[in-house]
Amino acid sequence: QVQVVESGGGLVQPGGSLTLSCAASGSIFSIYAMRWYRQAPGKQRELVAAITSGGSTNYADSVKGRFTISRDNAKNTVYLQMNSLKPEDTAVYYCSADIETITTITARYWGQGTHVTVSS
């Protein structure tokens, strides 16, 4: 059994910063790509940032230069450092991880989401 749990959301003023964390636990053999998505009210879920097991990253155009994704493989954790936040960054942020379990089955696991609200 595998669990993926996000934390770090909250209310922040425009221009502020916030760091999200996402930790995977359970019967994990290996973790491949890890990703952050977000879904704003009334909108479709969109990919925000992704990082491979080797550390290669890619970002949505809307967050380039403001957000940084990183991971700690020893802790099975991925982070999203968000700077210069804008009201349009308000959304529920979800983490996903492509995990190979000890049964050698690889699947994409999702967290429950964490709310980020950018407002004055």
PDB file of C-alpha atoms in Angstrom:
ATOM      1  CA  GLN A   1       0.000   0.000   0.000  1.00  0.00           C
ATOM      2  CA  VAL A   2       1.247   3.470  -0.924  1.00  0.00           C
ATOM      3  CA  GLN A   3       0.221   6.861   0.421  1.00  0.00           C
ATOM      4  CA  VAL A   4       0.971  10.295  -1.000  1.00  0.00           C
ATOM      5  CA  VAL A   5       0.304  13.232   1.307  1.00  0.00           C
ATOM      6  CA  GLU A   6       0.632  16.947   0.543  1.00  0.00           C
ATOM      7  CA  SER A   7       1.117  19.710   3.083  1.00  0.00           C
ATOM      8  CA  GLY A   8       1.982  23.394   3.235  1.00  0.00           C
ATOM      9  CA  GLY A   9      -1.017  25.087   1.668  1.00  0.00           C
ATOM     10  CA  GLY A  10      -2.650  28.153   3.113  1.00  0.00           C
ATOM     11  CA  LEU A  11      -3.507  31.811   2.663  1.00  0.00           C
ATOM     12  CA  VAL A  12      -0.803  34.173   1.416  1.00  0.00           C
ATOM     13  CA  GLN A  13      -0.797  37.757   0.188  1.00  0.00           C
ATOM     14  CA  PRO A  14       0.031  38.616  -3.412  1.00  0.00           C
ATOM     15  CA  GLY A  15       3.795  38.730  -3.871  1.00  0.00           C
ATOM     16  CA  GLY A  16       4.308  36.309  -1.024  1.00  0.00           C
ATOM     17  CA  SER A  17       5.865  32.861  -0.918  1.00  0.00           C
ATOM     18  CA  LEU A  18       4.770  29.392   0.087  1.00  0.00           C
ATOM     19  CA  THR A  19       6.393  25.951  -0.001  1.00  0.00           C
ATOM     20  CA  LEU A  20       4.388  22.809  -0.586  1.00  0.00           C
ATOM     21  CA  SER A  21       5.629  19.359   0.380  1.00  0.00           C
ATOM     22  CA  CYS A  22       4.515  15.941  -0.781  1.00  0.00           C
ATOM     23  CA  ALA A  23       5.704  12.765   0.883  1.00  0.00           C
ATOM     24  CA  ALA A  24       5.220   9.226  -0.365  1.00  0.00           C
ATOM     25  CA  SER A  25       5.248   6.266   1.997  1.00  0.00           C
ATOM     26  CA  GLY A  26       4.473   2.572   2.046  1.00  0.00           C
ATOM     27  CA  SER A  27       5.691  -0.411   0.057  1.00  0.00           C
ATOM     28  CA  ILE A  28       7.891   1.612  -2.286  1.00  0.00           C
ATOM     29  CA  PHE A  29      10.644   0.115  -4.411  1.00  0.00           C
ATOM     30  CA  SER A  30      11.365   3.148  -6.571  1.00  0.00           C
ATOM     31  CA  ILE A  31       9.862   6.552  -7.385  1.00  0.00           C
ATOM     32  CA  TYR A  32      10.158   7.888 -10.908  1.00  0.00           C
ATOM     33  CA  ALA A  33       8.644  11.186 -12.008  1.00  0.00           C
ATOM     34  CA  MET A  34       6.933  13.390  -9.436  1.00  0.00           C
ATOM     35  CA  ARG A  35       4.592  16.185 -10.465  1.00  0.00           C
ATOM     36  CA  TRP A  36       2.560  19.068  -9.103  1.00  0.00           C
ATOM     37  CA  TYR A  37      -0.799  19.887 -10.635  1.00  0.00           C
ATOM     38  CA  ARG A  38      -3.369  22.498  -9.706  1.00  0.00           C
ATOM     39  CA  GLN A  39      -7.057  22.994 -10.249  1.00  0.00           C
ATOM     40  CA  ALA A  40      -8.681  26.377  -9.859  1.00  0.00           C
ATOM     41  CA  PRO A  41     -12.435  26.706  -9.319  1.00  0.00           C
ATOM     42  CA  GLY A  42     -14.287  26.089 -12.559  1.00  0.00           C
ATOM     43  CA  LYS A  43     -11.140  25.134 -14.437  1.00  0.00           C
ATOM     44  CA  GLN A  44      -9.486  21.910 -15.538  1.00  0.00           C
ATOM     45  CA  ARG A  45      -6.552  20.442 -13.654  1.00  0.00           C
ATOM     46  CA  GLU A  46      -3.264  21.623 -15.143  1.00  0.00           C
ATOM     47  CA  LEU A  47       0.322  20.459 -14.818  1.00  0.00           C
ATOM     48  CA  VAL A  48       2.406  23.000 -12.904  1.00  0.00           C
ATOM     49  CA  ALA A  49       5.817  21.349 -12.629  1.00  0.00           C
ATOM     50  CA  ALA A  50       7.477  17.970 -12.949  1.00  0.00           C
ATOM     51  CA  ILE A  51      10.778  16.422 -11.890  1.00  0.00           C
ATOM     52  CA  THR A  52      12.356  13.131 -12.920  1.00  0.00           C
ATOM     53  CA  SER A  53      14.229  10.783 -10.629  1.00  0.00           C
ATOM     54  CA  GLY A  54      17.428  12.239 -12.037  1.00  0.00           C
ATOM     55  CA  GLY A  55      16.397  15.802 -11.261  1.00  0.00           C
ATOM     56  CA  SER A  56      15.366  17.095 -14.677  1.00  0.00           C
ATOM     57  CA  THR A  57      12.552  19.601 -14.394  1.00  0.00           C
ATOM     58  CA  ASN A  58       9.923  21.287 -16.510  1.00  0.00           C
ATOM     59  CA  TYR A  59       7.372  23.983 -15.739  1.00  0.00           C
ATOM     60  CA  ALA A  60       4.174  25.460 -17.040  1.00  0.00           C
ATOM     61  CA  ASP A  61       4.821  28.780 -18.770  1.00  0.00           C
ATOM     62  CA  SER A  62       2.631  30.545 -16.230  1.00  0.00           C
ATOM     63  CA  VAL A  63       4.953  29.673 -13.327  1.00  0.00           C
ATOM     64  CA  LYS A  64       8.407  29.726 -14.945  1.00  0.00           C
ATOM     65  CA  GLY A  65      10.793  31.906 -12.989  1.00  0.00           C
ATOM     66  CA  ARG A  66       8.510  31.961  -9.944  1.00  0.00           C
ATOM     67  CA  PHE A  67       8.102  28.304  -8.907  1.00  0.00           C
ATOM     68  CA  THR A  68      10.823  25.746  -8.229  1.00  0.00           C
ATOM     69  CA  ILE A  69      10.288  22.016  -7.962  1.00  0.00           C
ATOM     70  CA  SER A  70      12.805  19.853  -6.104  1.00  0.00           C
ATOM     71  CA  ARG A  71      12.959  16.443  -4.513  1.00  0.00           C
ATOM     72  CA  ASP A  72      14.685  14.593  -1.711  1.00  0.00           C
ATOM     73  CA  ASN A  73      14.954  10.990  -2.850  1.00  0.00           C
ATOM     74  CA  ALA A  74      16.080   9.806   0.577  1.00  0.00           C
ATOM     75  CA  LYS A  75      12.831  11.132   2.048  1.00  0.00           C
ATOM     76  CA  ASN A  76      10.589  10.199  -0.916  1.00  0.00           C
ATOM     77  CA  THR A  77       9.495  13.825  -0.905  1.00  0.00           C
ATOM     78  CA  VAL A  78       8.920  16.469  -3.557  1.00  0.00           C
ATOM     79  CA  TYR A  79       8.679  20.183  -2.887  1.00  0.00           C
ATOM     80  CA  LEU A  80       7.211  23.159  -4.716  1.00  0.00           C
ATOM     81  CA  GLN A  81       8.699  26.513  -3.739  1.00  0.00           C
ATOM     82  CA  MET A  82       6.304  29.226  -4.906  1.00  0.00           C
ATOM     83  CA  ASN A  83       7.475  32.846  -5.010  1.00  0.00           C
ATOM     84  CA  SER A  84       5.887  36.074  -6.261  1.00  0.00           C
ATOM     85  CA  LEU A  85       2.473  34.522  -5.871  1.00  0.00           C
ATOM     86  CA  LYS A  86      -0.453  35.997  -7.783  1.00  0.00           C
ATOM     87  CA  PRO A  87      -4.193  35.747  -7.176  1.00  0.00           C
ATOM     88  CA  GLU A  88      -4.435  33.556 -10.280  1.00  0.00           C
ATOM     89  CA  ASP A  89      -2.256  30.973  -8.511  1.00  0.00           C
ATOM     90  CA  THR A  90      -5.178  30.277  -6.198  1.00  0.00           C
ATOM     91  CA  ALA A  91      -6.113  26.612  -6.594  1.00  0.00           C
ATOM     92  CA  VAL A  92      -6.056  23.191  -5.037  1.00  0.00           C
ATOM     93  CA  TYR A  93      -2.568  21.794  -5.600  1.00  0.00           C
ATOM     94  CA  TYR A  94      -2.160  18.069  -6.128  1.00  0.00           C
ATOM     95  CA  CYS A  95       0.954  15.940  -6.068  1.00  0.00           C
ATOM     96  CA  SER A  96       1.426  12.804  -8.135  1.00  0.00           C
ATOM     97  CA  ALA A  97       4.193  10.231  -8.050  1.00  0.00           C
ATOM     98  CA  ASP A  98       4.973   7.379 -10.429  1.00  0.00           C
ATOM     99  CA  ILE A  99       5.847   4.620  -7.981  1.00  0.00           C
ATOM    100  CA  GLU A 100       7.073   1.084  -8.468  1.00  0.00           C
ATOM    101  CA  THR A 101       6.036  -0.962  -5.468  1.00  0.00           C
ATOM    102  CA  ILE A 102       7.810  -3.967  -4.038  1.00  0.00           C
ATOM    103  CA  THR A 103       5.430  -6.094  -6.120  1.00  0.00           C
ATOM    104  CA  THR A 104       7.115  -4.522  -9.225  1.00  0.00           C
ATOM    105  CA  ILE A 105       3.910  -2.867 -10.346  1.00  0.00           C
ATOM    106  CA  THR A 106       4.290   0.787 -11.344  1.00  0.00           C
ATOM    107  CA  ALA A 107       1.353   3.155 -11.047  1.00  0.00           C
ATOM    108  CA  ARG A 108       0.627   6.858 -10.600  1.00  0.00           C
ATOM    109  CA  TYR A 109      -0.431   7.760  -7.099  1.00  0.00           C
ATOM    110  CA  TRP A 110      -2.172  10.991  -6.147  1.00  0.00           C
ATOM    111  CA  GLY A 111      -2.395  13.017  -2.993  1.00  0.00           C
ATOM    112  CA  GLN A 112      -5.603  14.471  -1.596  1.00  0.00           C
ATOM    113  CA  GLY A 113      -4.722  18.060  -2.500  1.00  0.00           C
ATOM    114  CA  THR A 114      -3.823  21.147  -0.514  1.00  0.00           C
ATOM    115  CA  HIS A 115      -5.503  24.536  -0.867  1.00  0.00           C
ATOM    116  CA  VAL A 116      -3.513  27.622  -1.797  1.00  0.00           C
ATOM    117  CA  THR A 117      -5.265  30.982  -1.655  1.00  0.00           C
ATOM    118  CA  VAL A 118      -3.517  34.155  -2.776  1.00  0.00           C
ATOM    119  CA  SER A 119      -5.453  37.175  -1.596  1.00  0.00           C
ATOM    120  CA  SER A 120      -5.004  40.455   0.219  1.00  0.00           C
TER     121      SER A 120
END
